[in-house]
PDB file of C-alpha atoms in Angstrom:
ATOM      1  CA  MET M   1     106.054 -38.184  97.885  1.00 46.00           C
ATOM      2  CA  THR M   2     103.178 -37.822  95.503  1.00 43.00           C
ATOM      3  CA  GLN M   3     100.153 -35.517  95.885  1.00 43.00           C
ATOM      4  CA  SER M   4      96.846 -36.407  94.271  1.00 47.00           C
ATOM      5  CA  HIS M   5      94.734 -33.426  95.144  1.00 45.00           C
ATOM      6  CA  ALA M   6      93.860 -30.936  92.534  1.00 55.00           C
ATOM      7  CA  ARG M   7      95.321 -27.913  94.187  1.00 81.00           C
ATOM      8  CA  ALA M   8      97.944 -28.238  96.950  1.00 91.00           C
ATOM      9  CA  ALA M   9      98.069 -25.756  99.752  1.00 95.00           C
ATOM     10  CA  LYS M  10     101.092 -23.425  99.355  1.00 95.00           C
ATOM     11  CA  SER M  11     101.253 -21.755 102.784  1.00 96.00           C
ATOM     12  CA  ILE M  12     100.411 -22.328 106.436  1.00 96.00           C
ATOM     13  CA  ASP M  13      97.743 -19.716 106.261  1.00 96.00           C
ATOM     14  CA  GLU M  14      96.151 -21.616 103.329  1.00 97.00           C
ATOM     15  CA  VAL M  15      96.420 -24.855 105.263  1.00 97.00           C
ATOM     16  CA  VAL M  16      94.613 -23.252 108.288  1.00 97.00           C
ATOM     17  CA  GLY M  17      91.944 -21.979 105.938  1.00 97.00           C
ATOM     18  CA  ARG M  18      91.323 -25.336 104.401  1.00 97.00           C
ATOM     19  CA  LEU M  19      91.240 -27.019 107.768  1.00 97.00           C
ATOM     20  CA  ARG M  20      88.606 -24.519 108.942  1.00 98.00           C
ATOM     21  CA  ALA M  21      86.601 -25.144 105.834  1.00 97.00           C
ATOM     22  CA  ILE M  22      86.679 -28.928 106.520  1.00 97.00           C
ATOM     23  CA  GLU M  23      85.547 -28.235 110.054  1.00 97.00           C
ATOM     24  CA  ALA M  24      82.714 -26.046 108.885  1.00 97.00           C
ATOM     25  CA  ARG M  25      81.227 -28.626 106.573  1.00 97.00           C
ATOM     26  CA  LEU M  26      81.576 -31.784 108.640  1.00 97.00           C
ATOM     27  CA  ASP M  27      79.302 -33.061 111.377  1.00 96.00           C
ATOM     28  CA  PRO M  28      81.246 -32.395 114.639  1.00 94.00           C
ATOM     29  CA  ALA M  29      80.740 -36.127 115.588  1.00 93.00           C
ATOM     30  CA  ASP M  30      82.382 -37.323 112.314  1.00 97.00           C
ATOM     31  CA  GLY M  31      85.596 -39.105 113.153  1.00 96.00           C
ATOM     32  CA  VAL M  32      87.572 -37.082 110.597  1.00 98.00           C
ATOM     33  CA  ALA M  33      86.130 -33.823 112.071  1.00 97.00           C
ATOM     34  CA  CYS M  34      87.388 -34.973 115.473  1.00 95.00           C
ATOM     35  CA  PHE M  35      90.976 -35.303 114.107  1.00 97.00           C
ATOM     36  CA  ASN M  36      90.609 -32.155 112.018  1.00 97.00           C
ATOM     37  CA  ARG M  37      89.887 -30.057 115.181  1.00 96.00           C
ATOM     38  CA  MET M  38      93.045 -31.205 116.865  1.00 95.00           C
ATOM     39  CA  TYR M  39      95.110 -30.738 113.652  1.00 97.00           C
ATOM     40  CA  LEU M  40      93.651 -27.211 113.154  1.00 97.00           C
ATOM     41  CA  ARG M  41      94.862 -26.352 116.730  1.00 95.00           C
ATOM     42  CA  VAL M  42      98.342 -27.675 115.847  1.00 96.00           C
ATOM     43  CA  ALA M  43      98.442 -25.768 112.563  1.00 96.00           C
ATOM     44  CA  GLU M  44      97.360 -22.498 114.183  1.00 97.00           C
ATOM     45  CA  LEU M  45     100.017 -22.936 116.944  1.00 96.00           C
ATOM     46  CA  ILE M  46     102.789 -23.593 114.418  1.00 96.00           C
ATOM     47  CA  GLY M  47     101.632 -20.708 112.247  1.00 96.00           C
ATOM     48  CA  ARG M  48     101.703 -18.244 115.094  1.00 96.00           C
ATOM     49  CA  THR M  49     105.061 -19.559 116.346  1.00 96.00           C
ATOM     50  CA  ALA M  50     106.516 -19.271 112.877  1.00 96.00           C
ATOM     51  CA  ALA M  51     105.222 -15.697 112.469  1.00 95.00           C
ATOM     52  CA  ALA M  52     106.790 -14.766 115.833  1.00 96.00           C
ATOM     53  CA  GLY M  53     110.208 -15.919 114.559  1.00 96.00           C
ATOM     54  CA  SER M  54     110.548 -18.838 117.088  1.00 96.00           C
ATOM     55  CA  PHE M  55     111.831 -21.286 114.514  1.00 97.00           C
ATOM     56  CA  GLN M  56     115.454 -20.941 113.465  1.00 97.00           C
ATOM     57  CA  ASP M  57     114.649 -21.790 109.823  1.00 97.00           C
ATOM     58  CA  ARG M  58     111.136 -20.423 109.225  1.00 96.00           C
ATOM     59  CA  ALA M  59     111.133 -21.227 105.532  1.00 96.00           C
ATOM     60  CA  PHE M  60     112.036 -24.869 106.146  1.00 97.00           C
ATOM     61  CA  THR M  61     109.451 -25.254 108.874  1.00 97.00           C
ATOM     62  CA  GLU M  62     106.656 -23.695 106.863  1.00 97.00           C
ATOM     63  CA  GLY M  63     107.557 -25.840 103.853  1.00 97.00           C
ATOM     64  CA  LEU M  64     107.499 -28.985 105.981  1.00 97.00           C
ATOM     65  CA  GLU M  65     104.171 -28.146 107.572  1.00 97.00           C
ATOM     66  CA  VAL M  66     102.605 -27.429 104.220  1.00 97.00           C
ATOM     67  CA  ALA M  67     103.951 -30.655 102.703  1.00 97.00           C
ATOM     68  CA  LEU M  68     102.706 -32.568 105.716  1.00 97.00           C
ATOM     69  CA  ALA M  69      99.295 -31.009 105.640  1.00 97.00           C
ATOM     70  CA  ASN M  70      98.879 -31.728 101.993  1.00 97.00           C
ATOM     71  CA  LEU M  71      99.072 -35.493 102.708  1.00 97.00           C
ATOM     72  CA  TYR M  72      96.049 -35.216 105.028  1.00 98.00           C
ATOM     73  CA  LEU M  73      94.261 -33.002 102.573  1.00 97.00           C
ATOM     74  CA  ASP M  74      94.851 -35.563  99.925  1.00 97.00           C
ATOM     75  CA  ALA M  75      93.156 -38.196 102.057  1.00 97.00           C
ATOM     76  CA  VAL M  76      90.096 -35.878 102.681  1.00 97.00           C
ATOM     77  CA  GLU M  77      89.790 -35.191  98.956  1.00 97.00           C
ATOM     78  CA  ALA M  78      90.099 -38.841  97.994  1.00 97.00           C
ATOM     79  CA  ALA M  79      87.439 -39.743 100.511  1.00 97.00           C
ATOM     80  CA  ASP M  80      85.081 -36.945  99.242  1.00 96.00           C
ATOM     81  CA  ALA M  81      85.504 -38.204  95.731  1.00 96.00           C
ATOM     82  CA  GLY M  82      84.894 -41.846  96.634  1.00 96.00           C
ATOM     83  CA  ARG M  83      88.466 -42.865  95.951  1.00 96.00           C
ATOM     84  CA  PRO M  84      90.623 -45.038  98.285  1.00 96.00           C
ATOM     85  CA  VAL M  85      92.565 -43.000 100.892  1.00 97.00           C
ATOM     86  CA  ASN M  86      96.214 -43.734 101.627  1.00 96.00           C
ATOM     87  CA  GLU M  87      96.424 -46.993 103.560  1.00 97.00           C
ATOM     88  CA  ALA M  88      97.768 -45.269 106.710  1.00 97.00           C
ATOM     89  CA  TRP M  89      94.600 -43.165 106.901  1.00 98.00           C
ATOM     90  CA  GLN M  90      92.123 -45.931 106.157  1.00 98.00           C
ATOM     91  CA  PRO M  91      91.367 -46.845 109.775  1.00 98.00           C
ATOM     92  CA  LEU M  92      90.287 -43.355 110.661  1.00 98.00           C
ATOM     93  CA  PHE M  93      88.200 -42.842 107.475  1.00 98.00           C
ATOM     94  CA  GLU M  94      86.573 -46.291 107.687  1.00 97.00           C
ATOM     95  CA  ALA M  95      85.565 -45.793 111.327  1.00 97.00           C
ATOM     96  CA  ARG M  96      84.555 -42.149 111.005  1.00 97.00           C
ATOM     97  CA  GLY M  97      80.789 -42.857 111.391  1.00 95.00           C
ATOM     98  CA  ASP M  98      81.052 -45.256 114.297  1.00 93.00           C
ATOM     99  CA  ARG M  99      79.451 -43.451 117.303  1.00 89.00           C
ATOM    100  CA  ALA M 100      80.763 -46.090 119.695  1.00 88.00           C
ATOM    101  CA  VAL M 101      84.262 -44.562 119.162  1.00 91.00           C
ATOM    102  CA  ARG M 102      84.988 -41.483 121.237  1.00 90.00           C
ATOM    103  CA  PRO M 103      86.264 -38.169 119.724  1.00 91.00           C
ATOM    104  CA  ILE M 104      89.611 -38.462 121.376  1.00 92.00           C
ATOM    105  CA  GLN M 105      90.070 -41.981 119.827  1.00 94.00           C
ATOM    106  CA  PHE M 106      89.507 -40.467 116.375  1.00 95.00           C
ATOM    107  CA  ALA M 107      91.853 -37.501 117.143  1.00 95.00           C
ATOM    108  CA  PHE M 108      94.638 -39.713 118.281  1.00 96.00           C
ATOM    109  CA  ALA M 109      94.180 -42.300 115.484  1.00 97.00           C
ATOM    110  CA  GLY M 110      94.557 -39.455 112.935  1.00 97.00           C
ATOM    111  CA  MET M 111      97.499 -37.977 114.758  1.00 96.00           C
ATOM    112  CA  SER M 112      99.197 -41.398 114.816  1.00 96.00           C
ATOM    113  CA  ALA M 113      98.927 -41.690 110.994  1.00 97.00           C
ATOM    114  CA  HIS M 114      99.936 -38.035 110.627  1.00 97.00           C
ATOM    115  CA  LEU M 115     103.088 -38.498 112.685  1.00 97.00           C
ATOM    116  CA  SER M 116     104.231 -42.005 112.289  1.00 96.00           C
ATOM    117  CA  HIS M 117     103.624 -42.280 108.512  1.00 97.00           C
ATOM    118  CA  ASP M 118     103.279 -38.848 106.892  1.00 98.00           C
ATOM    119  CA  LEU M 119     105.811 -36.831 108.895  1.00 98.00           C
ATOM    120  CA  PRO M 120     108.891 -38.869 107.880  1.00 98.00           C
ATOM    121  CA  LEU M 121     107.797 -38.622 104.160  1.00 98.00           C
ATOM    122  CA  ALA M 122     107.297 -34.859 104.475  1.00 98.00           C
ATOM    123  CA  LEU M 123     110.674 -34.397 106.273  1.00 98.00           C
ATOM    124  CA  VAL M 124     112.623 -36.316 103.682  1.00 98.00           C
ATOM    125  CA  ALA M 125     110.814 -34.559 100.772  1.00 97.00           C
ATOM    126  CA  THR M 126     111.379 -31.133 102.323  1.00 98.00           C
ATOM    127  CA  CYS M 127     115.043 -31.838 102.892  1.00 98.00           C
ATOM    128  CA  ILE M 128     115.446 -32.914  99.262  1.00 97.00           C
ATOM    129  CA  GLU M 129     113.503 -29.885  98.045  1.00 97.00           C
ATOM    130  CA  ARG M 130     115.614 -27.481 100.130  1.00 96.00           C
ATOM    131  CA  ARG M 131     118.894 -29.238  99.554  1.00 97.00           C
ATOM    132  CA  THR M 132     119.617 -30.013 103.111  1.00 97.00           C
ATOM    133  CA  THR M 133     119.650 -33.083 105.375  1.00 98.00           C
ATOM    134  CA  PRO M 134     117.881 -34.142 108.530  1.00 98.00           C
ATOM    135  CA  ASP M 135     121.199 -33.818 110.352  1.00 97.00           C
ATOM    136  CA  THR M 136     121.865 -30.298 109.132  1.00 97.00           C
ATOM    137  CA  PRO M 137     121.168 -27.586 111.778  1.00 97.00           C
ATOM    138  CA  PRO M 138     118.601 -26.392 112.577  1.00 97.00           C
ATOM    139  CA  VAL M 139     116.338 -29.112 111.151  1.00 97.00           C
ATOM    140  CA  HIS M 140     116.275 -31.219 114.281  1.00 97.00           C
ATOM    141  CA  ALA M 141     116.121 -28.240 116.636  1.00 97.00           C
ATOM    142  CA  ASP M 142     113.097 -26.859 114.820  1.00 97.00           C
ATOM    143  CA  HIS M 143     111.541 -30.341 114.795  1.00 96.00           C
ATOM    144  CA  LEU M 144     111.797 -30.307 118.653  1.00 95.00           C
ATOM    145  CA  ARG M 145     110.269 -26.860 118.821  1.00 96.00           C
ATOM    146  CA  ALA M 146     107.305 -28.074 116.719  1.00 96.00           C
ATOM    147  CA  ALA M 147     107.108 -31.125 119.021  1.00 95.00           C
ATOM    148  CA  ASP M 148     106.459 -28.867 121.987  1.00 95.00           C
ATOM    149  CA  LEU M 149     103.404 -27.409 120.176  1.00 95.00           C
ATOM    150  CA  LEU M 150     102.141 -30.840 119.308  1.00 95.00           C
ATOM    151  CA  GLU M 151     102.433 -31.965 122.922  1.00 95.00           C
ATOM    152  CA  GLN M 152     100.575 -28.850 123.979  1.00 94.00           C
ATOM    153  CA  ALA M 153      97.714 -29.792 121.684  1.00 94.00           C
ATOM    154  CA  GLU M 154      97.774 -33.332 123.036  1.00 93.00           C
ATOM    155  CA  THR M 155      97.605 -32.094 126.658  1.00 93.00           C
ATOM    156  CA  GLU M 156      94.574 -29.919 125.786  1.00 92.00           C
ATOM    157  CA  ALA M 157      92.833 -32.908 124.068  1.00 89.00           C
ATOM    158  CA  ARG M 158      93.427 -35.142 127.077  1.00 88.00           C
ATOM    159  CA  ALA M 159      92.111 -32.459 129.479  1.00 88.00           C
ATOM    160  CA  ALA M 160      88.917 -32.122 127.364  1.00 84.00           C
ATOM    161  CA  PHE M 161      88.598 -35.928 127.221  1.00 80.00           C
ATOM    162  CA  GLU M 162      88.826 -36.238 131.018  1.00 75.00           C
ATOM    163  CA  ALA M 163      86.182 -33.469 131.468  1.00 71.00           C
ATOM    164  CA  GLN M 164      83.742 -35.068 129.076  1.00 67.00           C
ATOM    165  CA  LEU M 165      84.252 -38.737 129.886  1.00 65.00           C
ATOM    166  CA  GLY M 166      80.906 -38.989 131.655  1.00 58.00           C
ATOM    167  CA  THR M 167      80.249 -42.692 131.441  1.00 55.00           C
ATOM    168  CA  PRO M 168      78.491 -44.466 134.385  1.00 54.00           C
ATOM    169  CA  ASP M 169      80.416 -47.702 133.710  1.00 58.00           C
ATOM    170  CA  ALA M 170      83.693 -47.469 135.630  1.00 59.00           C
ATOM    171  CA  ARG M 171      85.125 -50.502 133.851  1.00 63.00           C
ATOM    172  CA  ALA M 172      84.385 -49.048 130.406  1.00 65.00           C
ATOM    173  CA  ALA M 173      85.900 -45.733 131.469  1.00 73.00           C
ATOM    174  CA  GLU M 174      89.009 -47.428 132.670  1.00 78.00           C
ATOM    175  CA  SER M 175      89.402 -49.438 129.482  1.00 79.00           C
ATOM    176  CA  LEU M 176      88.915 -46.328 127.442  1.00 82.00           C
ATOM    177  CA  GLN M 177      91.535 -44.431 129.480  1.00 84.00           C
ATOM    178  CA  HIS M 178      94.025 -47.312 128.966  1.00 85.00           C
ATOM    179  CA  LEU M 179      93.368 -47.344 125.223  1.00 87.00           C
ATOM    180  CA  VAL M 180      93.798 -43.575 124.928  1.00 87.00           C
ATOM    181  CA  GLY M 181      96.891 -43.724 127.166  1.00 88.00           C
ATOM    182  CA  SER M 182      98.569 -46.063 124.665  1.00 91.00           C
ATOM    183  CA  PHE M 183      99.158 -43.140 122.346  1.00 93.00           C
ATOM    184  CA  SER M 184     101.824 -40.538 122.990  1.00 94.00           C
ATOM    185  CA  VAL M 185     102.836 -37.591 120.768  1.00 95.00           C
ATOM    186  CA  ALA M 186     106.340 -37.619 122.219  1.00 95.00           C
ATOM    187  CA  ARG M 187     106.782 -41.329 121.418  1.00 95.00           C
ATOM    188  CA  ALA M 188     105.330 -40.897 117.980  1.00 96.00           C
ATOM    189  CA  LEU M 189     107.669 -38.037 117.252  1.00 96.00           C
ATOM    190  CA  ASP M 190     110.673 -40.018 118.375  1.00 96.00           C
ATOM    191  CA  ALA M 191     109.675 -42.878 116.139  1.00 96.00           C
ATOM    192  CA  ALA M 192     109.078 -40.467 113.283  1.00 97.00           C
ATOM    193  CA  TRP M 193     112.559 -38.966 113.573  1.00 97.00           C
ATOM    194  CA  ALA M 194     114.125 -42.487 113.544  1.00 97.00           C
ATOM    195  CA  THR M 195     112.095 -43.373 110.461  1.00 98.00           C
ATOM    196  CA  THR M 196     113.186 -40.185 108.813  1.00 98.00           C
ATOM    197  CA  GLN M 197     116.795 -41.053 109.352  1.00 98.00           C
ATOM    198  CA  THR M 198     116.334 -44.469 107.922  1.00 98.00           C
ATOM    199  CA  LEU M 199     114.363 -43.297 104.863  1.00 98.00           C
ATOM    200  CA  TRP M 200     116.890 -40.554 104.304  1.00 98.00           C
ATOM    201  CA  HIS M 201     119.821 -42.990 104.098  1.00 97.00           C
ATOM    202  CA  GLU M 202     117.735 -45.364 101.926  1.00 98.00           C
ATOM    203  CA  ARG M 203     116.383 -42.667  99.546  1.00 96.00           C
ATOM    204  CA  ASN M 204     118.621 -43.858  96.695  1.00 96.00           C
ATOM    205  CA  LEU M 205     118.311 -47.490  97.617  1.00 97.00           C
ATOM    206  CA  ARG M 206     114.741 -48.082  96.438  1.00 95.00           C
ATOM    207  CA  PRO M 207     114.127 -51.729  97.459  1.00 97.00           C
ATOM    208  CA  PHE M 208     115.319 -50.918 100.974  1.00 97.00           C
ATOM    209  CA  HIS M 209     113.333 -47.676 101.110  1.00 97.00           C
ATOM    210  CA  ASP M 210     110.195 -49.319  99.932  1.00 97.00           C
ATOM    211  CA  ALA M 211     110.550 -52.190 102.410  1.00 98.00           C
ATOM    212  CA  THR M 212     111.032 -49.774 105.264  1.00 98.00           C
ATOM    213  CA  LEU M 213     108.092 -47.661 104.147  1.00 97.00           C
ATOM    214  CA  ALA M 214     105.855 -50.775 103.880  1.00 97.00           C
ATOM    215  CA  ALA M 215     106.781 -51.748 107.450  1.00 97.00           C
ATOM    216  CA  VAL M 216     106.129 -48.214 108.726  1.00 97.00           C
ATOM    217  CA  THR M 217     102.773 -48.147 106.943  1.00 97.00           C
ATOM    218  CA  GLY M 218     101.763 -51.502 108.396  1.00 97.00           C
ATOM    219  CA  GLY M 219     102.645 -50.300 111.879  1.00 96.00           C
ATOM    220  CA  ALA M 220     100.665 -47.094 111.350  1.00 96.00           C
ATOM    221  CA  VAL M 221      97.610 -49.046 110.178  1.00 97.00           C
ATOM    222  CA  LEU M 222      97.763 -51.321 113.180  1.00 96.00           C
ATOM    223  CA  ALA M 223      98.156 -48.493 115.689  1.00 96.00           C
ATOM    224  CA  ALA M 224      95.282 -46.552 114.190  1.00 96.00           C
ATOM    225  CA  ARG M 225      92.994 -49.621 114.128  1.00 96.00           C
ATOM    226  CA  LEU M 226      93.673 -50.209 117.776  1.00 95.00           C
ATOM    227  CA  LEU M 227      92.981 -46.588 118.647  1.00 96.00           C
ATOM    228  CA  VAL M 228      89.563 -46.634 116.993  1.00 96.00           C
ATOM    229  CA  THR M 229      88.467 -49.847 118.656  1.00 93.00           C
ATOM    230  CA  PRO M 230      85.125 -49.235 120.382  1.00 90.00           C
ATOM    231  CA  VAL M 231      85.432 -49.788 124.118  1.00 80.00           C
ATOM    232  CA  LEU M 232      82.330 -51.427 125.452  1.00 58.00           C
ATOM    233  CA  PRO M 233      81.523 -52.935 128.896  1.00 47.00           C
ATOM    234  CA  PRO M 234      82.584 -56.619 129.144  1.00 46.00           C
ATOM    235  CA  VAL M 235      79.916 -59.234 128.780  1.00 45.00           C
ATOM    236  CA  LEU M 236      79.598 -60.849 132.188  1.00 49.00           C
ATOM    237  CA  PRO M 237      78.442 -64.427 132.734  1.00 55.00           C
ATOM    238  CA  PRO M 238      74.972 -64.861 134.184  1.00 56.00           C
ATOM    239  CA  VAL M 239      74.829 -64.829 138.063  1.00 53.00           C
ATOM    240  CA  ASP M 240      74.124 -68.291 139.481  1.00 55.00           C
ATOM    241  CA  GLU M 241      71.449 -67.603 142.042  1.00 54.00           C
ATOM    242  CA  GLY M 242      71.183 -71.234 143.020  1.00 47.00           C
TER     243      GLY M 242
END
């Protein structure tokens, strides 16, 4: 797992600080800002939970969260510098200025890339760095504890979405709800764990590893592009008044 940014975050506190800095400088309507708000909430929850001693292996969890955050921070820095972002993040960054896309669509598109693509890479890299395996306790147990926090953030995002829906077009609202309902943190985390297992066993079999990663990346891109699809009222045929 390579990192291209000039200075990688080294702690969850630093991650939270950098996410807050991104939030402060971006237009709140920017699609990246919409994801950043949700991710900041997740990072704060994980940081507080880790500080409270609720993870069995705090050092592993913090190392994982920092490695994972740095992949997103890489994408932000690349976009700021006018460089291409990682393919899995391209749908979010390319659509960030489209005001026909709702904030929750941006948030879930980013979370989809974060979980389905970046999380398996970060898990494998952290296991290698700490000389453990995905199957060694308590890696999976702490993964499930973090999943609870992610699902909490998802629930909060959905509640805010429902409260702010406010469109007079019932068909457009229904279509948007169906689109947003196609994403699930729980399903994304299950898929991420399965991908982690595969990449772990293929880590020394580079052709297979690369083929798996290419397939995962392609799926992540497709899911994110669907999530940032503008949902507009259907064009109805003219009424025949004759």
